[in-house]
PDB file of C-alpha atoms and ligand atoms in Angstrom:
ATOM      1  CA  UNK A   1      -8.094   1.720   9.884  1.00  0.00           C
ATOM      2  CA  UNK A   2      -5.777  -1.424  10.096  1.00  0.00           C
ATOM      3  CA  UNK A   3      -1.899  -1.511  11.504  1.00  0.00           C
ATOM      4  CA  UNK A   4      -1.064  -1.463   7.812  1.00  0.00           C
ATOM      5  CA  UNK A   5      -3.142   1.359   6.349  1.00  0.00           C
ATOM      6  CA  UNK A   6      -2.140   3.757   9.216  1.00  0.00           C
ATOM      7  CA  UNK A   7       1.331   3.087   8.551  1.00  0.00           C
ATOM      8  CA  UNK A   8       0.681   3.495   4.751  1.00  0.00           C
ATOM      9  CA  UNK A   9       2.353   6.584   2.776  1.00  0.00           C
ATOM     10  CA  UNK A  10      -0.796   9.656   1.688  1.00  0.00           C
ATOM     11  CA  UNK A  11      -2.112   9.416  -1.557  1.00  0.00           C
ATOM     12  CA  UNK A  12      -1.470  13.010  -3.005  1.00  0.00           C
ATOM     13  CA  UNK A  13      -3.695  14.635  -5.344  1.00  0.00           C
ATOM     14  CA  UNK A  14      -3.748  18.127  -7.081  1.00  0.00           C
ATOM     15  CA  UNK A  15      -6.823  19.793  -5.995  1.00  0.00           C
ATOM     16  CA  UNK A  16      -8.733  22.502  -7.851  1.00  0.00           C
ATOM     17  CA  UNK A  17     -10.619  25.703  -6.434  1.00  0.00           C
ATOM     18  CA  UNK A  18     -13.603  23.803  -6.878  1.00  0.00           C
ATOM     19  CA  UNK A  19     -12.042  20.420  -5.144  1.00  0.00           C
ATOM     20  CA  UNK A  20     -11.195  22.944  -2.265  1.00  0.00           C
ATOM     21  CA  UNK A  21     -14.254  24.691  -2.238  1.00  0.00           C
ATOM     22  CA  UNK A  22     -15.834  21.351  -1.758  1.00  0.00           C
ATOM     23  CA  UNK A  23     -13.329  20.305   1.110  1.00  0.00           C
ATOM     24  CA  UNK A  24     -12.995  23.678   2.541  1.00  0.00           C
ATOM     25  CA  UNK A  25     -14.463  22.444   6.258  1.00  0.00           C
ATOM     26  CA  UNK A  26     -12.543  19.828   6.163  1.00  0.00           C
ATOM     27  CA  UNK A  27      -9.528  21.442   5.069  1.00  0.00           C
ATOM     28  CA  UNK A  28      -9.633  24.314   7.638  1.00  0.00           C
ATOM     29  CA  UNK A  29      -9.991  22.093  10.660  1.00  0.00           C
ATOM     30  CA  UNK A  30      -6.940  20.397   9.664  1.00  0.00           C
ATOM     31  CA  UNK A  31      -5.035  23.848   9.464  1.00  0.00           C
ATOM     32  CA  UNK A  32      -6.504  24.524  12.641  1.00  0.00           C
ATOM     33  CA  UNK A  33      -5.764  21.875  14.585  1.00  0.00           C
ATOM     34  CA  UNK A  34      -2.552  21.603  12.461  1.00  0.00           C
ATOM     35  CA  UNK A  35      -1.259  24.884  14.320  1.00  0.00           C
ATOM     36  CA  UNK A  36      -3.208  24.997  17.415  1.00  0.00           C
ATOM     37  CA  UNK A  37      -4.951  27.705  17.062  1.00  0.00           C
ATOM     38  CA  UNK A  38      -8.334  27.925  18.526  1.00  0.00           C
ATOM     39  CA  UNK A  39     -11.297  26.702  17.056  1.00  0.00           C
ATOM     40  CA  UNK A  40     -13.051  29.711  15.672  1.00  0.00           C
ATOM     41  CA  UNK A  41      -9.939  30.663  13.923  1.00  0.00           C
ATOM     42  CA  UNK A  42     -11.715  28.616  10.717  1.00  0.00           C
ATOM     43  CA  UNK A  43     -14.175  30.718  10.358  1.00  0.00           C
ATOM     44  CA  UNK A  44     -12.280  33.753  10.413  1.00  0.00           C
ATOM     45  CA  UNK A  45      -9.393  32.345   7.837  1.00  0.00           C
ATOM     46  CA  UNK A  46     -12.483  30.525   5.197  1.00  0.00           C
ATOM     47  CA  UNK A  47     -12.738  34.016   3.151  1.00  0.00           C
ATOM     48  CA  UNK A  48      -9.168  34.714   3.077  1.00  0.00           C
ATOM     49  CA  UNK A  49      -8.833  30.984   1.894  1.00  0.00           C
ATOM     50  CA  UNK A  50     -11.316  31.674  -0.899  1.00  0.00           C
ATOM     51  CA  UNK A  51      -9.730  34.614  -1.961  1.00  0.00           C
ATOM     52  CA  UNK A  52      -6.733  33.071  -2.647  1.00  0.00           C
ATOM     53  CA  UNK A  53      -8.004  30.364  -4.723  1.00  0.00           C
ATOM     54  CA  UNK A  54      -8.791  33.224  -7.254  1.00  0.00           C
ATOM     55  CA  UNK A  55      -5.073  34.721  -7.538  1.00  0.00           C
ATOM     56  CA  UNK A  56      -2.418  34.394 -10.501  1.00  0.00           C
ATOM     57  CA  UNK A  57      -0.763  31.024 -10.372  1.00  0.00           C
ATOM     58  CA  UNK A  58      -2.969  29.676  -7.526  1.00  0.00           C
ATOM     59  CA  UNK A  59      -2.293  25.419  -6.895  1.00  0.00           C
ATOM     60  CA  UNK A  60      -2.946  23.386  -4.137  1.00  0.00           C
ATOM     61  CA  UNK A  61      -2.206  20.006  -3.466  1.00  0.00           C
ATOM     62  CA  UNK A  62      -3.793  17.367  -1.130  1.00  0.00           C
ATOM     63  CA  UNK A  63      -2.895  14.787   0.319  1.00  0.00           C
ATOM     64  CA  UNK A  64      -5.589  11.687   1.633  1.00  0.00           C
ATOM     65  CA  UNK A  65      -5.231   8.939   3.634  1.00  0.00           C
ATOM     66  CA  UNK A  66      -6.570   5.456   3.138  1.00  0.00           C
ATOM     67  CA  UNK A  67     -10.272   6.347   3.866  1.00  0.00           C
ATOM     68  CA  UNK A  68     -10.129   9.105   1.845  1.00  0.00           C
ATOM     69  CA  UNK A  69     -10.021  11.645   4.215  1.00  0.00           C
ATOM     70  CA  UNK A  70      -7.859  14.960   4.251  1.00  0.00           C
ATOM     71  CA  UNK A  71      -4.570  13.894   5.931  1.00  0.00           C
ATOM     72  CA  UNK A  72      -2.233  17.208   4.549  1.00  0.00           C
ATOM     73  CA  UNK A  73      -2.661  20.306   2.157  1.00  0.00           C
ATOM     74  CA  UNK A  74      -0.304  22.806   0.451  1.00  0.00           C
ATOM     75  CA  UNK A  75      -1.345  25.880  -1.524  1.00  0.00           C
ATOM     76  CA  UNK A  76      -0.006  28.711  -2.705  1.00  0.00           C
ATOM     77  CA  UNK A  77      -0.095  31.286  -5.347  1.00  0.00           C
ATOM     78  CA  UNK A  78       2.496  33.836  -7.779  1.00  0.00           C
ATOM     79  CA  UNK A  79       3.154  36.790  -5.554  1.00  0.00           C
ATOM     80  CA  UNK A  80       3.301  39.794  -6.544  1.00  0.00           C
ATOM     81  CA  UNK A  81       2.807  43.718  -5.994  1.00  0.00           C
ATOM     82  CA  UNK A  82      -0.346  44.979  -3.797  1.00  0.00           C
ATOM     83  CA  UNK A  83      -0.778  41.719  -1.745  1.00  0.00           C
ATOM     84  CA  UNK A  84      -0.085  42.319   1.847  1.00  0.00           C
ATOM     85  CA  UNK A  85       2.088  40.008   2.721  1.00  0.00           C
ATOM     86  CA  UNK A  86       4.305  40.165  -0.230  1.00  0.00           C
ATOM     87  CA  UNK A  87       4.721  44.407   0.175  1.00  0.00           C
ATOM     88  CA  UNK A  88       5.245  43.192   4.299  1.00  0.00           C
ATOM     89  CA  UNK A  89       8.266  41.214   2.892  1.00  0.00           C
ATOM     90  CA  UNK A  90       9.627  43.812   0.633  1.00  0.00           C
ATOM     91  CA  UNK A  91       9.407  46.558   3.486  1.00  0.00           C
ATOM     92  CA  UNK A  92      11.585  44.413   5.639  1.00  0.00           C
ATOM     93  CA  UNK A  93      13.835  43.099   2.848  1.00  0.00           C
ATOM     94  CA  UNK A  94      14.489  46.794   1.968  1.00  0.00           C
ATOM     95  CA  UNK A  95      15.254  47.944   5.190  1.00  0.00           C
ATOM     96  CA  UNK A  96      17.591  45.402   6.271  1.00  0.00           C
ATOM     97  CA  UNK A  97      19.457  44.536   2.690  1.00  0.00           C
ATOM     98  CA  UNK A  98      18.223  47.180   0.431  1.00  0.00           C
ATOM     99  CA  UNK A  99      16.375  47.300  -2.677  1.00  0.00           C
ATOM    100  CA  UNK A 100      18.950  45.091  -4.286  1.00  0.00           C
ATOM    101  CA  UNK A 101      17.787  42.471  -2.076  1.00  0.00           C
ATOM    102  CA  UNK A 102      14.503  42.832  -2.435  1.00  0.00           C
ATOM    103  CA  UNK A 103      13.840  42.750  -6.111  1.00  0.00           C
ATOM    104  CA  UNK A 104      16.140  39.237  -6.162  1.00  0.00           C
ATOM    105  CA  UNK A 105      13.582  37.711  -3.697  1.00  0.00           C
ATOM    106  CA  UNK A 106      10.226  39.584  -4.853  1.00  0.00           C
ATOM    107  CA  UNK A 107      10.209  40.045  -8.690  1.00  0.00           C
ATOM    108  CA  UNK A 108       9.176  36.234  -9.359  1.00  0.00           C
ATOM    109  CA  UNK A 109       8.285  34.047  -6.629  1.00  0.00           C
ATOM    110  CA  UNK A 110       6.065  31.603  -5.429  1.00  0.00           C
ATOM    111  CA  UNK A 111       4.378  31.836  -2.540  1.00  0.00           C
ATOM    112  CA  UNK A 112       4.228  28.877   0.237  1.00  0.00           C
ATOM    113  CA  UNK A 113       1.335  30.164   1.811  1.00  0.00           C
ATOM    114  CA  UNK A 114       0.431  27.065   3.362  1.00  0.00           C
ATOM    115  CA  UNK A 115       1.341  23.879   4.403  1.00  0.00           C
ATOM    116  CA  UNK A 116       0.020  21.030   6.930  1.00  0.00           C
ATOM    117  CA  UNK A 117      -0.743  17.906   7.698  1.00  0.00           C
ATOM    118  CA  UNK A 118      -3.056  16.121  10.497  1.00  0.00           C
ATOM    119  CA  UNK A 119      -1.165  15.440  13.641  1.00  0.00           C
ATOM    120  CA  UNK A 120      -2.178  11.435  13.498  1.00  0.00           C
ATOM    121  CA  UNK A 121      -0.348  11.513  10.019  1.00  0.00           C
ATOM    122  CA  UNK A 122       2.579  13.635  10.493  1.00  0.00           C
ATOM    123  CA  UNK A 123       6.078  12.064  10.160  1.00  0.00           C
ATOM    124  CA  UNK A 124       5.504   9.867   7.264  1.00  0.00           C
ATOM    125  CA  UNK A 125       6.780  12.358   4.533  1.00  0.00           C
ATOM    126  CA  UNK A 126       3.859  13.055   3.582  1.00  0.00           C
ATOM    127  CA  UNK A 127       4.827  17.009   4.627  1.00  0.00           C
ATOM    128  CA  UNK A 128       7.774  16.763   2.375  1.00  0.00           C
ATOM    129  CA  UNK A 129       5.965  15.212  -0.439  1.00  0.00           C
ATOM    130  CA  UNK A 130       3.286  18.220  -0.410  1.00  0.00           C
ATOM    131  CA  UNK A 131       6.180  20.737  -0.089  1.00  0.00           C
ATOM    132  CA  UNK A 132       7.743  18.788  -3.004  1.00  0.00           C
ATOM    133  CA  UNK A 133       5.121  18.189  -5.720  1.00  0.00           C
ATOM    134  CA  UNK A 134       3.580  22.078  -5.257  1.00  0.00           C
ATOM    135  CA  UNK A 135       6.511  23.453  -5.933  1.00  0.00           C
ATOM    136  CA  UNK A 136       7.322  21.130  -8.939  1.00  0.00           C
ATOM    137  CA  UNK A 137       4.549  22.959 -10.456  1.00  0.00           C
ATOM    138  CA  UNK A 138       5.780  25.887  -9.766  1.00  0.00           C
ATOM    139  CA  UNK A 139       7.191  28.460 -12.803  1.00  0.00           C
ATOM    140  CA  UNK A 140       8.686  31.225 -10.776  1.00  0.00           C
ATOM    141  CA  UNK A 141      12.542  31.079 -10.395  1.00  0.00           C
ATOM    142  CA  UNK A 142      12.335  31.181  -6.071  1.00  0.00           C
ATOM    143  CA  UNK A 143      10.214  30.081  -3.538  1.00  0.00           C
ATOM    144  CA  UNK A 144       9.269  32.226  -0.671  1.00  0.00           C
ATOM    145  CA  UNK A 145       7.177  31.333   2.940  1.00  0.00           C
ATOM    146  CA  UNK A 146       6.869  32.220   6.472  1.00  0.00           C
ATOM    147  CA  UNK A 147       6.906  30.557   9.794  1.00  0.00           C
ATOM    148  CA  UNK A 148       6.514  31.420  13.252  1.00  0.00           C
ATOM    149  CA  UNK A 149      10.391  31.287  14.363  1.00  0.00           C
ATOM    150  CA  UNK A 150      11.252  27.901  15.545  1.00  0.00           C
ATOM    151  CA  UNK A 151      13.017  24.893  16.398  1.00  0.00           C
ATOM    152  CA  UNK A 152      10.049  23.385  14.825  1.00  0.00           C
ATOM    153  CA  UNK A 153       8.978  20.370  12.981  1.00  0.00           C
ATOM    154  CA  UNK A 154       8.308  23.057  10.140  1.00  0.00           C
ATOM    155  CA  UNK A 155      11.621  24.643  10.202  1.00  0.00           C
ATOM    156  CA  UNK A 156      13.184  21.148  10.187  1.00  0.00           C
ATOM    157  CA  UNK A 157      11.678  20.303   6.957  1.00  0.00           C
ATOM    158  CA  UNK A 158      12.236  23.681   4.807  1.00  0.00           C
ATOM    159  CA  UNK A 159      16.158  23.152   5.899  1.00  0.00           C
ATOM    160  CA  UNK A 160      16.212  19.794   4.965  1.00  0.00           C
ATOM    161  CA  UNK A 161      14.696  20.686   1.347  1.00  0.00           C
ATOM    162  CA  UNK A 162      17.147  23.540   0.904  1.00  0.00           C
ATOM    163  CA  UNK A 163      15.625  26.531   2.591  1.00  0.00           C
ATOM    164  CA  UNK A 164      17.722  29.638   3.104  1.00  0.00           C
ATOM    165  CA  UNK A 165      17.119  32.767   5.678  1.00  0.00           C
ATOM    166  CA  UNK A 166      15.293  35.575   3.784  1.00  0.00           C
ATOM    167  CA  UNK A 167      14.357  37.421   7.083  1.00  0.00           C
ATOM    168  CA  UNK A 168      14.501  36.041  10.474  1.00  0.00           C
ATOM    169  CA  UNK A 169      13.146  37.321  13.623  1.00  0.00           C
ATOM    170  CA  UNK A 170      10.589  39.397  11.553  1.00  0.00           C
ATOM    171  CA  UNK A 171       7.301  41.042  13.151  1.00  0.00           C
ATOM    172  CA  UNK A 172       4.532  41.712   9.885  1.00  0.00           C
ATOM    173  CA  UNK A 173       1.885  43.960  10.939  1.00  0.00           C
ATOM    174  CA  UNK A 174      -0.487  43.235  13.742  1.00  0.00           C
ATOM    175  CA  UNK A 175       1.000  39.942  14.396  1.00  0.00           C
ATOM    176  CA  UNK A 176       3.286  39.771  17.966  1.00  0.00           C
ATOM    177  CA  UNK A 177       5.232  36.957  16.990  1.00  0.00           C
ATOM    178  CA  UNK A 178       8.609  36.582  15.421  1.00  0.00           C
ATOM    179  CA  UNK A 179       8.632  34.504  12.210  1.00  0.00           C
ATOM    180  CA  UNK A 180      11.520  33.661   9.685  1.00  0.00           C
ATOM    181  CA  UNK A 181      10.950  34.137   6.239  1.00  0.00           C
ATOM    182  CA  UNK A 182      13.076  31.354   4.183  1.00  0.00           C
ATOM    183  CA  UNK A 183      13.470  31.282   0.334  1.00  0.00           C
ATOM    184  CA  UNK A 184      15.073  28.862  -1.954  1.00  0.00           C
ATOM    185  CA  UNK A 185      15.615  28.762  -5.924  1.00  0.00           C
ATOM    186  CA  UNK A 186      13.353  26.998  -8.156  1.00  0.00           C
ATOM    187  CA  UNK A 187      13.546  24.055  -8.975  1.00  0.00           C
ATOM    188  CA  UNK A 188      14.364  22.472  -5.884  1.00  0.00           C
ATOM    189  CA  UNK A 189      17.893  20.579  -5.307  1.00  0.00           C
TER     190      UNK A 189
HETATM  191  C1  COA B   1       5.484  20.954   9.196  1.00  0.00           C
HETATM  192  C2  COA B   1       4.619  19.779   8.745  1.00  0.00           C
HETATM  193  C3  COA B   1       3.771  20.216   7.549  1.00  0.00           C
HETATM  194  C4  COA B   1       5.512  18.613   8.333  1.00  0.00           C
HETATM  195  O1  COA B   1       4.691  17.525   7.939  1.00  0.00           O
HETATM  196  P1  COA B   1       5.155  16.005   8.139  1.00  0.00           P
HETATM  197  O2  COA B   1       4.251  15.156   7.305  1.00  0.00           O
HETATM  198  O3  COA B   1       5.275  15.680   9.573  1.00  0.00           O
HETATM  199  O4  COA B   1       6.600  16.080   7.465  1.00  0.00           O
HETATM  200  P2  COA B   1       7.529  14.865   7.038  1.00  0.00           P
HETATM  201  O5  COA B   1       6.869  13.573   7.360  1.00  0.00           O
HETATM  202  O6  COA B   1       7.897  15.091   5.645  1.00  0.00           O
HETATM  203  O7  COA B   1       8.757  15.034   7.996  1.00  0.00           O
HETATM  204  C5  COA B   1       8.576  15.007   9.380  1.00  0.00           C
HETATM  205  C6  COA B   1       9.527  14.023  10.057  1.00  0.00           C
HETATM  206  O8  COA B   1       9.235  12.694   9.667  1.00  0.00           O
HETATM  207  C7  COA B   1      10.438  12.057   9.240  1.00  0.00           C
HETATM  208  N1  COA B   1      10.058  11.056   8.227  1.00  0.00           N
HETATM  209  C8  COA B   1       9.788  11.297   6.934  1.00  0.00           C
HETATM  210  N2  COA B   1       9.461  10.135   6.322  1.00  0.00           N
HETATM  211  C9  COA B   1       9.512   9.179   7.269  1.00  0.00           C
HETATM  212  C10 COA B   1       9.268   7.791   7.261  1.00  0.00           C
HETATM  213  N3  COA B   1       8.906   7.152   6.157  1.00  0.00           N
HETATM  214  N4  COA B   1       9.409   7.125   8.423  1.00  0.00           N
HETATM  215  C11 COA B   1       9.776   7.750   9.546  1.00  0.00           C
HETATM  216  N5  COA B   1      10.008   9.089   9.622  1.00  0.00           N
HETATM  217  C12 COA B   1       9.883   9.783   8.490  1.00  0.00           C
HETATM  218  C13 COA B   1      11.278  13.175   8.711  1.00  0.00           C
HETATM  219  O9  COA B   1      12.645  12.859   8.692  1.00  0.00           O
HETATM  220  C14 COA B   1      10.975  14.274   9.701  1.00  0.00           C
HETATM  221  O10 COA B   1      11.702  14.115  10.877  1.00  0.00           O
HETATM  222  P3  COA B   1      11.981  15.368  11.875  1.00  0.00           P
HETATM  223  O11 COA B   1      10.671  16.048  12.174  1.00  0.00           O
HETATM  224  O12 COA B   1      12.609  14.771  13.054  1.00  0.00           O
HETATM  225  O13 COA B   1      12.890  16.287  11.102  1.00  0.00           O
HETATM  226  C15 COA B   1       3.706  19.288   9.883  1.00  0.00           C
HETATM  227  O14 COA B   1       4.517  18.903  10.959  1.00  0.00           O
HETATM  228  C16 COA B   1       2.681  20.297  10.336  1.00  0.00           C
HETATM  229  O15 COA B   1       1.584  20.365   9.756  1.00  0.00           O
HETATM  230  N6  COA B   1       2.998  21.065  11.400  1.00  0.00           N
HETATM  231  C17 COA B   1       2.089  22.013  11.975  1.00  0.00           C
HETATM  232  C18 COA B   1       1.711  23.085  11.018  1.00  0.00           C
HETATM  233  C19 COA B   1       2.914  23.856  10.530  1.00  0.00           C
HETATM  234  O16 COA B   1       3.806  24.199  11.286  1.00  0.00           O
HETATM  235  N7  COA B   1       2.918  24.152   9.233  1.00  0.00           N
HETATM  236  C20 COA B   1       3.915  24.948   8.616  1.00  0.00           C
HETATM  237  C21 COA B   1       3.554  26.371   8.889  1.00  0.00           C
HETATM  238  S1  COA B   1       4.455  27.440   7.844  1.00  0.00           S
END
């Protein structure tokens, strides 16, 4: 790659399940090395991945950089009742605000379920851009996601775009780690 196409914005591109499907490799070593987690964590994520692709409202977008490769990805789906993590969400929305809460955030949202792009092309905008043209597609009235609680590159970005705290310092089931859930209304300011 020259000075100039390394330095050159992602081309972004909706993908379908089948675009995925054909990607999916490539896609889930990006997430992978994305967040750091360890290398047989693709293989364990690649059915949950493909189940996804098969829920209500399911879009993805992709973003590629001048040789075509995979240089970012967003997907996400319409959440909605019997899907772990959106019942996760409720049962801490309802415990710490109350039902009232709850139904304003969970009765039609979109779920961010993910969002990342390759280290070598990070901090380009091409993580904003994702964030921005999924949701654009988006028919709910809210956006919903999770992070792993920050400061973070991440957290930086959803605050920038107009994120607000849904939960912070939550713990969902089996998972150690504190993460933030932030929400914002659809569409985005
Ligand atoms: C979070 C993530 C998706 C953001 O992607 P990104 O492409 O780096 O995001 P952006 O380029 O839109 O913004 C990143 C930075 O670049 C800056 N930037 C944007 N366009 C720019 C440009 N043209 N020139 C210089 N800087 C620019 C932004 O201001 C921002 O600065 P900051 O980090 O100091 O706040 C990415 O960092 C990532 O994949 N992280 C690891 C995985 C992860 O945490 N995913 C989210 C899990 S929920």
């Amino acid at each position: 790659m020259t000075a100039a196409e390394s330095s050159s914005p992602d081309r972004l591109a909706e993908l379908s399940a089948q675009d995925l499907r054909a990607r999916l490799s490539e896609a889930l070593d990006l997430y992978v090395t994305a967040m750091r987690y360890p290398k047989g964590t693709a293989e364990q994520r690649a059915p949950m991945w493909l189940a996804h692709m098969m829920r209500t409202g399911w879009r993805c977008i992709g973003a590629f950089d001048p040789n075509g490769n995979l240089a970012g990805i967003a997907y996400g789906y319409r959440g909605s009742p019997g899907q772990w993590w959106h019942e996760q969400v409720r049962r801490g929305l309802i415990e710490r605000s109350g039902p009232a809460a709850a139904d304003q955030w969970t009765l039609d949202y979109f779920e961010l379920t993910e969002l990342h792009v390759r280290p070598d092309r990070q901090g380009r905008g091409t993580g904003e851009n994702l964030l921005r043209a999924l949701l654009a597609g988006a028919t709910e009235g809210r956006v919903l996601l999770s992070t792993p609680e920050g400061p973070s590159r991440a957290w930086r970005l959803y605050r920038r775009v107009g994120f607000v705290d849904v939960l912070r310092d939550y713990q969902f089931s089996g998972d150690p780690r504190l993460f933030g859930v932030l929400g914002a209304t659809l569409p985005l300011a």
